[in-house]
């Protein structure tokens, strides 16, 4: 597939069937790996797309990629990773957009849909330590410095050990690992899914189970978005959808939506299907780890969205309005213990 970059967006005339099928993506190594995985699956399902010029990968810079010296909380949320792609899609500069689902807000722009999730990778977090003698979070000494841009991870880390110092740690995977090697931090956490997609999972010290670190909503899932009236795109990506993955992701996103969650709110949520039944776990916490509330649910796969929504509503009612008032007071600034490093 040909690749082109874009930082400015233009309106295009509607594509004809002979026009290239254009895949929109961010330019990070992980995003490109996901775009090429989508390309590979499209060609497997539709051999005509293997012809020269039939597929085009369009690389775009997002605001979230360009501003790395501030936390996502300060910048306003993960929509910063999707806004430019949304605009390109609506302006018909691309036909589909490939996303890490955990970066996608629970709302989608009008006239767009996200009907496809590829088969999900391992959802867990990887723990990576700079000191070879440290094998787990529990092995880290008091006052250890841990690199993470995620309030979800920070809250769960500080709930385990309030002496930890969490520093804003952004950039692509390679940049973060280089900072770890340079001794900027003592350890970091990354999604094992991203490491696997780049054949870098060997750098993980350990993979954390849910009891150690509950993953982010939709972690490990790739989503594909298109315009709601684009029959060609709907047909192509509809054939790639993995129903079990989509059911789990829909459950998790319904949970997040019920809590009005964003990057200013430490929320985790995971669904899995076991013996034909959907099992869900979720939590919400204060950024400093001082309060952490959990919930769980189980039921039919067909009730996935309803299950996630009810779990979110139940947890929201249980923590009460005061919890969210405290969250609003804390969110404009970095949580206690968190500092920023470039």
XYZ file of C-alpha atoms in Angstrom:
342
model
C 0.000 0.000 0.000
C 1.154 3.506 -0.647
C 1.603 5.800 2.345
C 1.128 9.537 2.487
C 1.205 12.038 5.314
C -1.248 14.827 5.972
C -1.387 17.710 8.420
C -3.998 19.774 6.533
C -7.426 18.431 5.631
C -9.371 19.009 2.399
C -12.845 18.109 1.166
C -12.812 15.385 -1.458
C -15.427 14.319 -3.948
C -17.017 10.962 -3.133
C -14.878 7.977 -4.065
C -15.790 5.834 -7.027
C -15.441 2.047 -6.764
C -12.123 2.250 -8.644
C -10.611 4.813 -6.263
C -8.079 3.629 -3.651
C -9.538 2.526 -0.350
C -7.962 4.969 2.094
C -7.011 3.918 5.642
C -6.528 6.804 8.089
C -4.105 6.370 10.983
C -1.831 8.167 13.381
C 1.865 7.928 12.619
C 3.274 6.232 15.715
C 4.914 2.819 15.220
C 2.036 1.150 17.096
C -0.645 2.979 15.097
C 1.066 2.017 11.847
C 1.305 -1.607 12.974
C -2.451 -1.557 13.564
C -3.108 0.043 10.172
C -1.010 -2.609 8.410
C -2.793 -5.343 10.357
C -6.082 -3.920 9.063
C -4.664 -3.813 5.522
C -3.560 -7.455 5.781
C -6.996 -8.594 6.954
C -8.754 -6.623 4.208
C -6.617 -8.272 1.537
C -7.261 -11.715 3.026
C -11.020 -11.139 2.834
C -11.061 -9.189 -0.436
C -8.249 -10.324 -2.799
C -8.996 -7.503 -5.243
C -7.553 -5.102 -2.652
C -4.132 -6.695 -3.156
C -3.853 -4.977 -6.553
C -1.358 -2.149 -6.856
C -2.924 1.136 -5.728
C -6.090 -0.472 -4.339
C -5.230 0.449 -0.747
C -3.658 3.631 0.579
C -2.512 4.307 4.150
C -2.920 7.985 5.054
C -0.818 9.070 8.038
C -1.976 12.047 10.098
C -0.558 13.919 13.060
C -2.921 14.557 15.947
C -2.644 17.192 18.648
C -2.127 14.437 21.197
C 0.925 13.225 19.251
C 2.461 16.672 18.916
C 2.150 17.935 22.530
C 4.143 15.567 24.719
C 5.229 17.784 27.625
C 1.752 17.876 29.206
C -0.418 15.129 30.613
C -3.592 14.053 28.826
C -5.473 15.334 31.859
C -4.089 18.844 31.294
C -4.759 18.712 27.542
C -8.385 17.721 27.978
C -8.668 14.033 27.220
C -8.038 11.276 24.730
C -10.174 12.865 22.019
C -6.922 14.615 21.143
C -5.834 11.374 19.455
C -8.939 11.088 17.280
C -10.141 14.613 16.419
C -7.993 15.092 13.323
C -8.902 11.623 12.068
C -12.599 12.363 12.651
C -12.276 15.532 10.591
C -10.469 13.709 7.789
C -13.207 11.077 7.726
C -16.030 13.622 7.590
C -14.201 15.613 4.884
C -13.832 12.397 2.848
C -10.051 12.496 2.926
C -10.044 8.905 4.180
C -12.567 6.062 3.994
C -11.883 4.424 7.341
C -9.927 5.269 10.500
C -8.061 2.662 12.536
C -7.936 3.336 16.275
C -6.667 1.888 19.507
C -10.103 1.585 21.088
C -8.967 2.838 24.472
C -8.195 6.197 22.783
C -11.723 6.590 21.371
C -14.212 8.737 23.359
C -17.519 7.091 24.238
C -19.273 9.484 21.833
C -18.663 9.499 18.095
C -19.113 12.453 15.726
C -22.449 12.573 13.904
C -22.495 10.708 10.586
C -19.778 8.280 11.716
C -20.028 4.750 13.121
C -17.584 2.253 14.588
C -19.026 -1.129 13.575
C -15.830 -3.202 13.642
C -13.409 -4.496 16.250
C -10.611 -6.808 15.184
C -9.880 -9.872 17.357
C -8.584 -8.611 20.667
C -5.010 -8.990 21.847
C -4.085 -9.701 25.492
C -5.672 -6.862 27.511
C -3.281 -6.821 30.483
C -0.641 -4.253 31.424
C 3.063 -5.035 31.259
C 5.345 -4.022 34.122
C 8.824 -2.984 32.989
C 11.554 -2.299 35.545
C 14.926 -0.663 34.979
C 16.528 -2.802 37.701
C 16.743 -6.478 36.767
C 16.279 -7.517 40.401
C 12.800 -5.942 40.502
C 10.266 -8.433 39.151
C 6.927 -6.926 40.238
C 5.281 -3.789 41.597
C 5.547 -5.279 45.088
C 9.361 -5.428 44.700
C 9.676 -1.680 44.118
C 11.100 0.163 47.138
C 9.319 3.091 48.739
C 9.601 6.410 46.851
C 10.198 4.672 43.529
C 9.562 6.856 40.460
C 7.168 5.270 37.966
C 6.561 6.675 34.507
C 2.929 6.722 33.433
C 0.615 9.199 31.713
C -2.401 7.183 32.895
C -4.392 8.283 35.945
C -5.917 4.794 35.986
C -2.497 3.243 36.504
C -1.386 5.985 38.876
C -4.422 5.567 41.137
C -3.962 1.805 41.396
C -0.223 2.174 42.018
C -0.684 4.772 44.771
C -3.412 2.667 46.367
C -0.750 -0.067 46.742
C 2.018 2.267 47.939
C 1.330 5.980 48.566
C 5.063 6.767 48.608
C 5.428 6.092 44.871
C 6.052 9.108 42.647
C 4.259 8.938 39.293
C 5.659 11.132 36.526
C 3.947 12.096 33.285
C 5.437 9.733 30.733
C 4.253 10.243 27.175
C 5.520 9.593 23.667
C 5.653 6.395 21.665
C 6.712 3.069 23.164
C 10.295 3.401 21.973
C 10.642 6.853 23.572
C 9.314 5.614 26.896
C 11.635 2.609 26.969
C 14.594 4.854 26.150
C 13.720 7.073 29.135
C 13.595 3.965 31.320
C 17.028 2.877 30.068
C 18.364 6.377 30.774
C 17.254 6.125 34.413
C 14.616 8.872 34.218
C 12.253 6.515 36.054
C 12.587 3.255 37.994
C 9.759 1.473 36.174
C 6.914 1.971 33.749
C 3.717 0.237 32.668
C 2.566 -0.315 29.083
C -0.193 -2.313 27.446
C 1.206 -5.725 26.563
C -1.010 -5.660 23.451
C 0.979 -2.819 21.917
C 4.279 -4.497 22.718
C 3.086 -7.739 21.111
C 1.923 -5.946 17.962
C 5.437 -4.542 17.553
C 7.178 -7.804 18.543
C 8.574 -6.079 21.636
C 6.847 -8.079 24.390
C 10.207 -9.560 25.345
C 11.061 -6.283 27.092
C 8.280 -6.804 29.667
C 9.501 -7.720 33.141
C 6.118 -9.272 33.940
C 2.510 -9.205 32.791
C 0.111 -7.965 35.465
C -3.061 -9.869 36.250
C -6.332 -8.022 36.838
C -5.930 -8.226 40.626
C -2.654 -6.311 40.340
C -3.727 -3.736 37.743
C -7.191 -3.682 36.171
C -6.725 -2.578 32.536
C -8.306 0.345 30.730
C -11.666 0.136 29.037
C -11.179 -1.337 25.535
C -7.460 -1.968 26.066
C -5.991 -4.366 23.520
C -8.766 -3.771 20.972
C -8.456 -2.203 17.516
C -11.534 -0.374 16.210
C -12.355 0.728 12.669
C -14.578 3.754 12.046
C -16.283 4.938 8.843
C -19.013 7.269 7.618
C -22.502 5.902 8.319
C -23.600 6.217 4.662
C -20.482 4.697 3.077
C -21.727 1.327 1.848
C -18.359 0.252 0.460
C -16.559 0.848 3.742
C -19.349 -0.716 5.780
C -19.157 -3.860 3.648
C -15.372 -4.099 3.869
C -14.944 -3.558 7.596
C -18.139 -5.395 8.525
C -16.481 -8.542 7.202
C -13.554 -8.009 9.605
C -15.595 -7.600 12.799
C -14.959 -10.063 15.639
C -18.311 -10.378 17.483
C -16.971 -11.474 20.881
C -14.434 -8.642 20.968
C -17.068 -6.113 19.978
C -19.478 -7.351 22.656
C -16.815 -6.993 25.364
C -15.698 -3.573 24.150
C -19.308 -2.361 23.906
C -19.901 -3.495 27.502
C -16.807 -1.688 28.751
C -17.575 1.507 26.842
C -21.139 1.513 28.185
C -19.667 1.315 31.700
C -17.340 4.226 30.950
C -20.153 6.251 29.400
C -22.397 5.766 32.438
C -19.621 7.186 34.629
C -18.990 10.106 32.220
C -15.386 8.980 32.246
C -12.470 10.776 30.611
C -8.749 11.198 31.153
C -9.437 13.206 34.312
C -11.127 10.210 35.938
C -9.227 7.048 36.929
C -11.554 4.337 35.608
C -10.795 0.741 34.654
C -13.143 -1.805 33.150
C -12.783 -5.229 31.565
C -15.212 -7.797 30.160
C -14.399 -11.330 29.098
C -16.460 -14.237 27.817
C -16.108 -17.499 29.728
C -18.155 -20.581 28.762
C -20.638 -18.464 26.845
C -21.201 -15.998 29.693
C -19.960 -12.424 29.924
C -18.067 -11.473 33.083
C -17.319 -7.821 33.864
C -15.159 -6.020 36.424
C -14.815 -2.266 36.853
C -13.407 0.315 39.231
C -13.207 4.050 39.817
C -10.667 5.768 42.060
C -9.319 9.088 43.208
C -6.130 10.035 41.323
C -4.074 9.812 44.526
C -5.333 6.292 45.253
C -6.922 7.344 48.547
C -10.319 5.972 47.518
C -10.988 3.043 45.179
C -14.350 1.420 44.478
C -14.925 -1.795 42.519
C -17.895 -3.554 40.955
C -18.552 -6.772 39.035
C -21.367 -8.230 36.949
C -22.171 -11.269 34.823
C -24.807 -12.162 32.287
C -25.727 -12.870 28.705
C -23.480 -11.723 25.837
C -26.567 -10.238 24.205
C -27.019 -7.949 27.215
C -23.461 -6.602 27.041
C -24.290 -2.912 26.658
C -27.040 -3.010 29.283
C -24.741 -4.853 31.708
C -21.958 -2.287 31.335
C -24.342 0.649 31.675
C -25.966 -0.765 34.818
C -22.575 -1.512 36.377
C -21.524 2.089 35.759
C -24.757 3.495 37.144
C -24.491 1.271 40.233
C -20.921 2.378 40.905
C -21.764 6.037 40.291
C -24.597 5.864 42.814
C -22.417 4.048 45.352
C -19.535 6.546 45.325
C -21.930 9.509 45.568
C -21.848 13.110 44.404
C -19.137 14.133 46.881
C -16.652 11.788 45.223
C -17.151 13.480 41.866
C -17.011 16.941 43.432
C -13.610 16.041 44.899
C -12.565 14.709 41.503
C -13.456 18.020 39.833
C -11.472 19.932 42.462
C -8.414 17.759 41.903
C -8.549 17.464 38.107
C -7.326 20.947 37.044
C -3.915 20.202 38.526
C -1.719 17.162 38.737
C -2.703 14.701 41.396
C -0.565 14.581 44.561
C 2.765 12.914 43.868
C 2.623 13.386 40.121
C 5.253 15.478 38.360
C 5.978 16.078 34.713
C 9.089 15.002 32.866
C 9.876 15.605 29.210
